[in-house]
Amino acid sequence: MITLMLKTTLLAALLFVAVTARGAFTLTSPAVSEGGTLAETTVLNALDCRGPNRSPALQWSDAPPNTQSFVVLLDDYEARMGDGFIHWAAYNIPASANGLAENAGASDVSLPPGSRHAYSDFLQRNYGGPCPPAGPPHKYRFTVYALDIPTIDDAGTPMTWRKLRVVIHGHVLAQASLTTLYGRKES
Protein backbone atom coordinates (compact mmCIF):
# COMPACT_ATOMS: atom_id res chain seq x y z
CA MET A 1 0.00 0.00 0.00
CA ILE A 2 2.80 2.43 0.91
CA THR A 3 4.64 1.52 -2.31
CA LEU A 4 1.53 2.29 -4.38
CA MET A 5 1.05 5.64 -2.62
CA LEU A 6 4.72 6.48 -3.16
CA LYS A 7 4.49 5.61 -6.87
CA THR A 8 1.29 7.67 -7.24
CA THR A 9 2.88 10.65 -5.49
CA LEU A 10 6.00 10.37 -7.64
CA LEU A 11 3.93 10.15 -10.84
CA ALA A 12 1.88 13.20 -9.83
CA ALA A 13 5.06 15.16 -9.10
CA LEU A 14 6.57 14.22 -12.47
CA LEU A 15 3.39 15.25 -14.30
CA PHE A 16 3.38 18.58 -12.45
CA VAL A 17 7.00 19.23 -13.40
CA ALA A 18 6.33 18.30 -17.04
CA VAL A 19 3.34 20.62 -17.28
CA THR A 20 4.94 23.58 -15.51
CA ALA A 21 8.27 23.20 -17.34
CA ARG A 22 6.45 23.70 -20.62
CA GLY A 23 5.79 27.34 -19.75
CA ALA A 24 2.88 29.64 -20.21
CA PHE A 25 1.46 30.56 -23.61
CA THR A 26 3.10 33.92 -24.41
CA LEU A 27 2.91 36.59 -27.10
CA THR A 28 5.84 38.90 -27.84
CA SER A 29 7.05 41.18 -30.61
CA PRO A 30 10.59 42.06 -31.68
CA ALA A 31 9.23 45.53 -32.48
CA VAL A 32 7.65 46.48 -29.13
CA SER A 33 7.66 45.22 -25.56
CA GLU A 34 4.79 44.93 -23.09
CA GLY A 35 3.70 48.47 -22.20
CA GLY A 36 5.95 49.94 -24.91
CA THR A 37 5.01 52.46 -27.59
CA LEU A 38 4.14 51.25 -31.07
CA ALA A 39 6.48 52.46 -33.81
CA GLU A 40 5.38 55.07 -36.33
CA THR A 41 5.58 52.33 -38.99
CA THR A 42 2.44 50.77 -37.49
CA VAL A 43 0.29 53.93 -37.71
CA LEU A 44 -2.77 54.00 -39.96
CA ASN A 45 -2.57 55.77 -43.32
CA ALA A 46 -6.12 57.18 -43.37
CA LEU A 47 -8.33 59.68 -41.62
CA ASP A 48 -5.90 62.34 -40.34
CA CYS A 49 -3.02 59.88 -39.74
CA ARG A 50 -0.20 59.38 -42.24
CA GLY A 51 1.70 56.25 -41.26
CA PRO A 52 2.89 53.27 -43.34
CA ASN A 53 0.20 51.04 -41.69
CA ARG A 54 2.48 48.00 -41.28
CA SER A 55 1.50 45.40 -38.70
CA PRO A 56 4.37 44.57 -36.33
CA ALA A 57 5.92 41.12 -36.28
CA LEU A 58 4.39 38.90 -33.60
CA GLN A 59 5.79 35.73 -32.03
CA TRP A 60 4.09 33.26 -29.72
CA SER A 61 5.39 30.28 -27.81
CA ASP A 62 4.24 27.42 -25.60
CA ALA A 63 0.80 27.00 -27.16
CA PRO A 64 -1.15 24.06 -25.74
CA PRO A 65 -0.09 20.79 -27.39
CA ASN A 66 -3.55 20.12 -28.85
CA THR A 67 -3.78 23.51 -30.59
CA GLN A 68 -5.20 23.16 -34.11
CA SER A 69 -5.25 26.82 -35.23
CA PHE A 70 -4.83 30.40 -34.06
CA VAL A 71 -6.73 33.68 -34.22
CA VAL A 72 -4.93 37.04 -33.86
CA LEU A 73 -6.71 40.21 -32.78
CA LEU A 74 -5.70 43.86 -32.28
CA ASP A 75 -8.12 46.04 -30.39
CA ASP A 76 -8.13 49.49 -28.83
CA TYR A 77 -10.24 48.63 -25.83
CA GLU A 78 -10.21 52.23 -24.62
CA ALA A 79 -11.94 53.55 -27.73
CA ARG A 80 -15.34 55.07 -27.12
CA MET A 81 -17.13 52.60 -29.36
CA GLY A 82 -19.01 50.37 -26.91
CA ASP A 83 -16.80 47.30 -26.69
CA GLY A 84 -13.63 48.89 -28.05
CA PHE A 85 -12.43 49.27 -31.62
CA ILE A 86 -11.16 46.30 -33.63
CA HIS A 87 -8.11 47.20 -35.72
CA TRP A 88 -7.21 43.73 -36.98
CA ALA A 89 -8.45 40.15 -36.85
CA ALA A 90 -6.94 37.16 -38.64
CA TYR A 91 -8.11 33.56 -38.37
CA ASN A 92 -7.39 30.04 -39.66
CA ILE A 93 -3.72 30.57 -38.84
CA PRO A 94 -2.26 27.03 -38.88
CA ALA A 95 -1.09 25.34 -35.69
CA SER A 96 2.40 25.06 -37.20
CA ALA A 97 2.76 28.88 -37.09
CA ASN A 98 4.61 30.46 -34.17
CA GLY A 99 4.09 34.05 -35.24
CA LEU A 100 3.34 36.49 -38.02
CA ALA A 101 5.91 38.44 -40.01
CA GLU A 102 5.99 42.23 -40.09
CA ASN A 103 3.27 43.51 -42.43
CA ALA A 104 1.40 40.18 -42.41
CA GLY A 105 -1.71 42.29 -41.98
CA ALA A 106 -1.41 43.80 -45.47
CA SER A 107 -3.62 41.17 -47.14
CA ASP A 108 -4.61 37.50 -46.97
CA VAL A 109 -1.61 36.57 -49.14
CA SER A 110 0.71 38.10 -46.52
CA LEU A 111 -0.58 35.62 -43.92
CA PRO A 112 0.40 31.94 -43.66
CA PRO A 113 -1.36 29.80 -46.34
CA GLY A 114 -5.02 29.18 -45.54
CA SER A 115 -5.27 32.11 -43.14
CA ARG A 116 -7.84 34.87 -43.63
CA HIS A 117 -8.56 38.36 -42.40
CA ALA A 118 -11.88 39.25 -40.83
CA TYR A 119 -13.37 42.71 -41.26
CA SER A 120 -12.07 45.28 -38.79
CA ASP A 121 -14.09 48.20 -37.50
CA PHE A 122 -12.56 50.15 -40.39
CA LEU A 123 -14.72 47.81 -42.57
CA GLN A 124 -11.59 46.43 -44.25
CA ARG A 125 -10.09 42.94 -44.34
CA ASN A 126 -6.55 43.90 -43.33
CA TYR A 127 -4.54 45.51 -40.55
CA GLY A 128 -5.60 49.03 -39.61
CA GLY A 129 -3.02 50.72 -37.42
CA PRO A 130 -3.52 53.08 -34.52
CA CYS A 131 -4.93 56.54 -35.13
CA PRO A 132 -6.39 57.74 -31.83
CA PRO A 133 -7.63 61.26 -31.28
CA ALA A 134 -5.02 63.68 -29.95
CA GLY A 135 -4.52 63.34 -26.23
CA PRO A 136 -3.32 60.65 -23.84
CA PRO A 137 -2.02 57.42 -25.39
CA HIS A 138 -4.49 54.60 -25.99
CA LYS A 139 -3.79 51.00 -25.06
CA TYR A 140 -3.62 48.63 -28.02
CA ARG A 141 -3.90 44.95 -27.17
CA PHE A 142 -2.63 42.21 -29.47
CA THR A 143 -4.14 38.84 -28.52
CA VAL A 144 -3.49 35.39 -29.95
CA TYR A 145 -6.04 32.66 -29.29
CA ALA A 146 -5.07 28.97 -29.49
CA LEU A 147 -8.08 26.99 -30.73
CA ASP A 148 -9.05 23.32 -30.67
CA ILE A 149 -10.52 23.51 -34.20
CA PRO A 150 -8.42 23.47 -37.40
CA THR A 151 -10.44 25.97 -39.44
CA ILE A 152 -13.35 28.34 -39.19
CA ASP A 153 -15.74 27.98 -42.11
CA ASP A 154 -17.04 31.40 -43.05
CA ALA A 155 -19.26 29.85 -45.78
CA GLY A 156 -18.47 32.76 -48.06
CA THR A 157 -20.04 35.31 -45.72
CA PRO A 158 -18.14 38.35 -44.50
CA MET A 159 -16.50 37.49 -41.18
CA THR A 160 -16.23 40.20 -38.54
CA TRP A 161 -14.58 39.96 -35.14
CA ARG A 162 -17.98 39.93 -33.48
CA LYS A 163 -19.05 36.90 -35.58
CA LEU A 164 -15.66 35.28 -35.10
CA ARG A 165 -15.93 35.72 -31.33
CA VAL A 166 -19.20 33.74 -31.35
CA VAL A 167 -17.68 30.97 -33.51
CA ILE A 168 -14.59 30.50 -31.31
CA HIS A 169 -16.55 30.54 -28.05
CA GLY A 170 -15.93 27.20 -26.35
CA HIS A 171 -12.92 26.44 -28.60
CA VAL A 172 -10.26 28.64 -26.96
CA LEU A 173 -7.60 26.50 -25.30
CA ALA A 174 -5.48 29.47 -24.22
CA GLN A 175 -4.87 33.09 -25.05
CA ALA A 176 -1.90 35.41 -24.69
CA SER A 177 -1.81 39.19 -24.99
CA LEU A 178 0.67 41.99 -25.52
CA THR A 179 -0.53 45.47 -24.53
CA THR A 180 1.14 48.44 -26.20
CA LEU A 181 0.60 52.20 -26.33
CA TYR A 182 0.20 54.83 -28.99
CA GLY A 183 -0.86 58.47 -28.68
CA ARG A 184 -0.85 61.71 -30.62
CA LYS A 185 -0.02 65.11 -29.20
CA GLU A 186 -2.56 67.91 -29.12
CA SER A 187 -1.97 70.39 -31.96
PDB file of C-alpha atoms in Angstrom:
ATOM      1  CA  MET A   1       0.000   0.000   0.000  1.00  0.00           C
ATOM      2  CA  ILE A   2       2.797   2.429   0.912  1.00  0.00           C
ATOM      3  CA  THR A   3       4.642   1.519  -2.306  1.00  0.00           C
ATOM      4  CA  LEU A   4       1.528   2.287  -4.382  1.00  0.00           C
ATOM      5  CA  MET A   5       1.052   5.640  -2.617  1.00  0.00           C
ATOM      6  CA  LEU A   6       4.715   6.483  -3.160  1.00  0.00           C
ATOM      7  CA  LYS A   7       4.486   5.608  -6.867  1.00  0.00           C
ATOM      8  CA  THR A   8       1.292   7.666  -7.237  1.00  0.00           C
ATOM      9  CA  THR A   9       2.878  10.654  -5.491  1.00  0.00           C
ATOM     10  CA  LEU A  10       6.003  10.374  -7.636  1.00  0.00           C
ATOM     11  CA  LEU A  11       3.931  10.154 -10.839  1.00  0.00           C
ATOM     12  CA  ALA A  12       1.877  13.199  -9.828  1.00  0.00           C
ATOM     13  CA  ALA A  13       5.063  15.163  -9.099  1.00  0.00           C
ATOM     14  CA  LEU A  14       6.573  14.221 -12.469  1.00  0.00           C
ATOM     15  CA  LEU A  15       3.394  15.252 -14.297  1.00  0.00           C
ATOM     16  CA  PHE A  16       3.376  18.575 -12.447  1.00  0.00           C
ATOM     17  CA  VAL A  17       7.001  19.234 -13.397  1.00  0.00           C
ATOM     18  CA  ALA A  18       6.332  18.298 -17.037  1.00  0.00           C
ATOM     19  CA  VAL A  19       3.337  20.621 -17.280  1.00  0.00           C
ATOM     20  CA  THR A  20       4.943  23.583 -15.508  1.00  0.00           C
ATOM     21  CA  ALA A  21       8.269  23.201 -17.337  1.00  0.00           C
ATOM     22  CA  ARG A  22       6.455  23.703 -20.623  1.00  0.00           C
ATOM     23  CA  GLY A  23       5.789  27.340 -19.755  1.00  0.00           C
ATOM     24  CA  ALA A  24       2.875  29.643 -20.210  1.00  0.00           C
ATOM     25  CA  PHE A  25       1.463  30.562 -23.612  1.00  0.00           C
ATOM     26  CA  THR A  26       3.101  33.917 -24.409  1.00  0.00           C
ATOM     27  CA  LEU A  27       2.908  36.592 -27.098  1.00  0.00           C
ATOM     28  CA  THR A  28       5.842  38.900 -27.839  1.00  0.00           C
ATOM     29  CA  SER A  29       7.047  41.178 -30.607  1.00  0.00           C
ATOM     30  CA  PRO A  30      10.589  42.059 -31.680  1.00  0.00           C
ATOM     31  CA  ALA A  31       9.225  45.534 -32.478  1.00  0.00           C
ATOM     32  CA  VAL A  32       7.650  46.477 -29.133  1.00  0.00           C
ATOM     33  CA  SER A  33       7.657  45.216 -25.561  1.00  0.00           C
ATOM     34  CA  GLU A  34       4.791  44.933 -23.086  1.00  0.00           C
ATOM     35  CA  GLY A  35       3.698  48.472 -22.205  1.00  0.00           C
ATOM     36  CA  GLY A  36       5.949  49.940 -24.912  1.00  0.00           C
ATOM     37  CA  THR A  37       5.012  52.457 -27.588  1.00  0.00           C
ATOM     38  CA  LEU A  38       4.141  51.245 -31.072  1.00  0.00           C
ATOM     39  CA  ALA A  39       6.485  52.461 -33.807  1.00  0.00           C
ATOM     40  CA  GLU A  40       5.376  55.073 -36.328  1.00  0.00           C
ATOM     41  CA  THR A  41       5.580  52.332 -38.992  1.00  0.00           C
ATOM     42  CA  THR A  42       2.440  50.766 -37.487  1.00  0.00           C
ATOM     43  CA  VAL A  43       0.293  53.926 -37.706  1.00  0.00           C
ATOM     44  CA  LEU A  44      -2.773  54.002 -39.964  1.00  0.00           C
ATOM     45  CA  ASN A  45      -2.574  55.771 -43.322  1.00  0.00           C
ATOM     46  CA  ALA A  46      -6.115  57.180 -43.366  1.00  0.00           C
ATOM     47  CA  LEU A  47      -8.327  59.684 -41.619  1.00  0.00           C
ATOM     48  CA  ASP A  48      -5.895  62.336 -40.336  1.00  0.00           C
ATOM     49  CA  CYS A  49      -3.021  59.882 -39.738  1.00  0.00           C
ATOM     50  CA  ARG A  50      -0.197  59.382 -42.242  1.00  0.00           C
ATOM     51  CA  GLY A  51       1.696  56.251 -41.265  1.00  0.00           C
ATOM     52  CA  PRO A  52       2.888  53.271 -43.339  1.00  0.00           C
ATOM     53  CA  ASN A  53       0.202  51.042 -41.695  1.00  0.00           C
ATOM     54  CA  ARG A  54       2.481  47.999 -41.285  1.00  0.00           C
ATOM     55  CA  SER A  55       1.502  45.399 -38.698  1.00  0.00           C
ATOM     56  CA  PRO A  56       4.367  44.571 -36.331  1.00  0.00           C
ATOM     57  CA  ALA A  57       5.918  41.115 -36.283  1.00  0.00           C
ATOM     58  CA  LEU A  58       4.390  38.899 -33.595  1.00  0.00           C
ATOM     59  CA  GLN A  59       5.790  35.734 -32.029  1.00  0.00           C
ATOM     60  CA  TRP A  60       4.086  33.256 -29.724  1.00  0.00           C
ATOM     61  CA  SER A  61       5.387  30.284 -27.805  1.00  0.00           C
ATOM     62  CA  ASP A  62       4.243  27.415 -25.604  1.00  0.00           C
ATOM     63  CA  ALA A  63       0.804  26.998 -27.156  1.00  0.00           C
ATOM     64  CA  PRO A  64      -1.153  24.064 -25.737  1.00  0.00           C
ATOM     65  CA  PRO A  65      -0.085  20.786 -27.391  1.00  0.00           C
ATOM     66  CA  ASN A  66      -3.549  20.117 -28.850  1.00  0.00           C
ATOM     67  CA  THR A  67      -3.781  23.510 -30.594  1.00  0.00           C
ATOM     68  CA  GLN A  68      -5.197  23.156 -34.111  1.00  0.00           C
ATOM     69  CA  SER A  69      -5.254  26.816 -35.225  1.00  0.00           C
ATOM     70  CA  PHE A  70      -4.827  30.400 -34.055  1.00  0.00           C
ATOM     71  CA  VAL A  71      -6.726  33.683 -34.223  1.00  0.00           C
ATOM     72  CA  VAL A  72      -4.933  37.043 -33.864  1.00  0.00           C
ATOM     73  CA  LEU A  73      -6.705  40.213 -32.785  1.00  0.00           C
ATOM     74  CA  LEU A  74      -5.698  43.860 -32.282  1.00  0.00           C
ATOM     75  CA  ASP A  75      -8.118  46.042 -30.387  1.00  0.00           C
ATOM     76  CA  ASP A  76      -8.126  49.488 -28.828  1.00  0.00           C
ATOM     77  CA  TYR A  77     -10.243  48.625 -25.834  1.00  0.00           C
ATOM     78  CA  GLU A  78     -10.208  52.228 -24.616  1.00  0.00           C
ATOM     79  CA  ALA A  79     -11.939  53.547 -27.734  1.00  0.00           C
ATOM     80  CA  ARG A  80     -15.335  55.073 -27.115  1.00  0.00           C
ATOM     81  CA  MET A  81     -17.127  52.599 -29.358  1.00  0.00           C
ATOM     82  CA  GLY A  82     -19.013  50.370 -26.912  1.00  0.00           C
ATOM     83  CA  ASP A  83     -16.801  47.302 -26.694  1.00  0.00           C
ATOM     84  CA  GLY A  84     -13.634  48.888 -28.051  1.00  0.00           C
ATOM     85  CA  PHE A  85     -12.431  49.268 -31.618  1.00  0.00           C
ATOM     86  CA  ILE A  86     -11.162  46.304 -33.630  1.00  0.00           C
ATOM     87  CA  HIS A  87      -8.112  47.200 -35.719  1.00  0.00           C
ATOM     88  CA  TRP A  88      -7.214  43.729 -36.979  1.00  0.00           C
ATOM     89  CA  ALA A  89      -8.454  40.149 -36.845  1.00  0.00           C
ATOM     90  CA  ALA A  90      -6.937  37.159 -38.640  1.00  0.00           C
ATOM     91  CA  TYR A  91      -8.112  33.559 -38.373  1.00  0.00           C
ATOM     92  CA  ASN A  92      -7.387  30.037 -39.655  1.00  0.00           C
ATOM     93  CA  ILE A  93      -3.717  30.571 -38.837  1.00  0.00           C
ATOM     94  CA  PRO A  94      -2.256  27.033 -38.879  1.00  0.00           C
ATOM     95  CA  ALA A  95      -1.093  25.343 -35.686  1.00  0.00           C
ATOM     96  CA  SER A  96       2.396  25.063 -37.204  1.00  0.00           C
ATOM     97  CA  ALA A  97       2.755  28.879 -37.090  1.00  0.00           C
ATOM     98  CA  ASN A  98       4.605  30.458 -34.174  1.00  0.00           C
ATOM     99  CA  GLY A  99       4.088  34.048 -35.237  1.00  0.00           C
ATOM    100  CA  LEU A 100       3.342  36.491 -38.024  1.00  0.00           C
ATOM    101  CA  ALA A 101       5.910  38.442 -40.012  1.00  0.00           C
ATOM    102  CA  GLU A 102       5.993  42.228 -40.087  1.00  0.00           C
ATOM    103  CA  ASN A 103       3.265  43.514 -42.433  1.00  0.00           C
ATOM    104  CA  ALA A 104       1.402  40.176 -42.409  1.00  0.00           C
ATOM    105  CA  GLY A 105      -1.708  42.294 -41.980  1.00  0.00           C
ATOM    106  CA  ALA A 106      -1.406  43.799 -45.472  1.00  0.00           C
ATOM    107  CA  SER A 107      -3.625  41.169 -47.136  1.00  0.00           C
ATOM    108  CA  ASP A 108      -4.607  37.498 -46.969  1.00  0.00           C
ATOM    109  CA  VAL A 109      -1.607  36.573 -49.143  1.00  0.00           C
ATOM    110  CA  SER A 110       0.714  38.099 -46.515  1.00  0.00           C
ATOM    111  CA  LEU A 111      -0.584  35.618 -43.922  1.00  0.00           C
ATOM    112  CA  PRO A 112       0.396  31.936 -43.663  1.00  0.00           C
ATOM    113  CA  PRO A 113      -1.356  29.802 -46.340  1.00  0.00           C
ATOM    114  CA  GLY A 114      -5.023  29.180 -45.540  1.00  0.00           C
ATOM    115  CA  SER A 115      -5.268  32.115 -43.135  1.00  0.00           C
ATOM    116  CA  ARG A 116      -7.838  34.865 -43.631  1.00  0.00           C
ATOM    117  CA  HIS A 117      -8.558  38.360 -42.403  1.00  0.00           C
ATOM    118  CA  ALA A 118     -11.880  39.254 -40.827  1.00  0.00           C
ATOM    119  CA  TYR A 119     -13.366  42.706 -41.265  1.00  0.00           C
ATOM    120  CA  SER A 120     -12.069  45.277 -38.787  1.00  0.00           C
ATOM    121  CA  ASP A 121     -14.093  48.197 -37.496  1.00  0.00           C
ATOM    122  CA  PHE A 122     -12.560  50.151 -40.394  1.00  0.00           C
ATOM    123  CA  LEU A 123     -14.716  47.807 -42.567  1.00  0.00           C
ATOM    124  CA  GLN A 124     -11.595  46.432 -44.251  1.00  0.00           C
ATOM    125  CA  ARG A 125     -10.093  42.944 -44.335  1.00  0.00           C
ATOM    126  CA  ASN A 126      -6.551  43.899 -43.326  1.00  0.00           C
ATOM    127  CA  TYR A 127      -4.540  45.512 -40.551  1.00  0.00           C
ATOM    128  CA  GLY A 128      -5.598  49.025 -39.605  1.00  0.00           C
ATOM    129  CA  GLY A 129      -3.017  50.716 -37.424  1.00  0.00           C
ATOM    130  CA  PRO A 130      -3.516  53.080 -34.523  1.00  0.00           C
ATOM    131  CA  CYS A 131      -4.928  56.545 -35.130  1.00  0.00           C
ATOM    132  CA  PRO A 132      -6.387  57.737 -31.826  1.00  0.00           C
ATOM    133  CA  PRO A 133      -7.627  61.257 -31.282  1.00  0.00           C
ATOM    134  CA  ALA A 134      -5.021  63.680 -29.952  1.00  0.00           C
ATOM    135  CA  GLY A 135      -4.516  63.337 -26.232  1.00  0.00           C
ATOM    136  CA  PRO A 136      -3.315  60.654 -23.843  1.00  0.00           C
ATOM    137  CA  PRO A 137      -2.022  57.417 -25.386  1.00  0.00           C
ATOM    138  CA  HIS A 138      -4.494  54.603 -25.990  1.00  0.00           C
ATOM    139  CA  LYS A 139      -3.786  50.998 -25.059  1.00  0.00           C
ATOM    140  CA  TYR A 140      -3.622  48.630 -28.024  1.00  0.00           C
ATOM    141  CA  ARG A 141      -3.899  44.953 -27.170  1.00  0.00           C
ATOM    142  CA  PHE A 142      -2.626  42.213 -29.467  1.00  0.00           C
ATOM    143  CA  THR A 143      -4.144  38.836 -28.524  1.00  0.00           C
ATOM    144  CA  VAL A 144      -3.486  35.386 -29.953  1.00  0.00           C
ATOM    145  CA  TYR A 145      -6.041  32.658 -29.293  1.00  0.00           C
ATOM    146  CA  ALA A 146      -5.070  28.969 -29.491  1.00  0.00           C
ATOM    147  CA  LEU A 147      -8.080  26.987 -30.734  1.00  0.00           C
ATOM    148  CA  ASP A 148      -9.051  23.322 -30.667  1.00  0.00           C
ATOM    149  CA  ILE A 149     -10.524  23.513 -34.199  1.00  0.00           C
ATOM    150  CA  PRO A 150      -8.424  23.469 -37.398  1.00  0.00           C
ATOM    151  CA  THR A 151     -10.444  25.965 -39.442  1.00  0.00           C
ATOM    152  CA  ILE A 152     -13.351  28.337 -39.193  1.00  0.00           C
ATOM    153  CA  ASP A 153     -15.739  27.981 -42.108  1.00  0.00           C
ATOM    154  CA  ASP A 154     -17.037  31.403 -43.050  1.00  0.00           C
ATOM    155  CA  ALA A 155     -19.257  29.854 -45.777  1.00  0.00           C
ATOM    156  CA  GLY A 156     -18.470  32.762 -48.063  1.00  0.00           C
ATOM    157  CA  THR A 157     -20.038  35.308 -45.718  1.00  0.00           C
ATOM    158  CA  PRO A 158     -18.138  38.352 -44.499  1.00  0.00           C
ATOM    159  CA  MET A 159     -16.504  37.489 -41.175  1.00  0.00           C
ATOM    160  CA  THR A 160     -16.230  40.201 -38.544  1.00  0.00           C
ATOM    161  CA  TRP A 161     -14.578  39.960 -35.138  1.00  0.00           C
ATOM    162  CA  ARG A 162     -17.984  39.934 -33.485  1.00  0.00           C
ATOM    163  CA  LYS A 163     -19.054  36.904 -35.578  1.00  0.00           C
ATOM    164  CA  LEU A 164     -15.656  35.281 -35.097  1.00  0.00           C
ATOM    165  CA  ARG A 165     -15.934  35.718 -31.330  1.00  0.00           C
ATOM    166  CA  VAL A 166     -19.200  33.739 -31.353  1.00  0.00           C
ATOM    167  CA  VAL A 167     -17.678  30.970 -33.506  1.00  0.00           C
ATOM    168  CA  ILE A 168     -14.594  30.504 -31.310  1.00  0.00           C
ATOM    169  CA  HIS A 169     -16.551  30.539 -28.049  1.00  0.00           C
ATOM    170  CA  GLY A 170     -15.928  27.201 -26.353  1.00  0.00           C
ATOM    171  CA  HIS A 171     -12.924  26.436 -28.598  1.00  0.00           C
ATOM    172  CA  VAL A 172     -10.263  28.641 -26.963  1.00  0.00           C
ATOM    173  CA  LEU A 173      -7.600  26.496 -25.297  1.00  0.00           C
ATOM    174  CA  ALA A 174      -5.476  29.466 -24.223  1.00  0.00           C
ATOM    175  CA  GLN A 175      -4.866  33.091 -25.049  1.00  0.00           C
ATOM    176  CA  ALA A 176      -1.896  35.410 -24.693  1.00  0.00           C
ATOM    177  CA  SER A 177      -1.814  39.189 -24.986  1.00  0.00           C
ATOM    178  CA  LEU A 178       0.667  41.992 -25.523  1.00  0.00           C
ATOM    179  CA  THR A 179      -0.533  45.467 -24.529  1.00  0.00           C
ATOM    180  CA  THR A 180       1.135  48.443 -26.202  1.00  0.00           C
ATOM    181  CA  LEU A 181       0.599  52.202 -26.330  1.00  0.00           C
ATOM    182  CA  TYR A 182       0.196  54.834 -28.989  1.00  0.00           C
ATOM    183  CA  GLY A 183      -0.864  58.466 -28.681  1.00  0.00           C
ATOM    184  CA  ARG A 184      -0.849  61.706 -30.619  1.00  0.00           C
ATOM    185  CA  LYS A 185      -0.021  65.109 -29.201  1.00  0.00           C
ATOM    186  CA  GLU A 186      -2.562  67.905 -29.122  1.00  0.00           C
ATOM    187  CA  SER A 187      -1.972  70.395 -31.960  1.00  0.00           C
TER     188      SER A 187
END
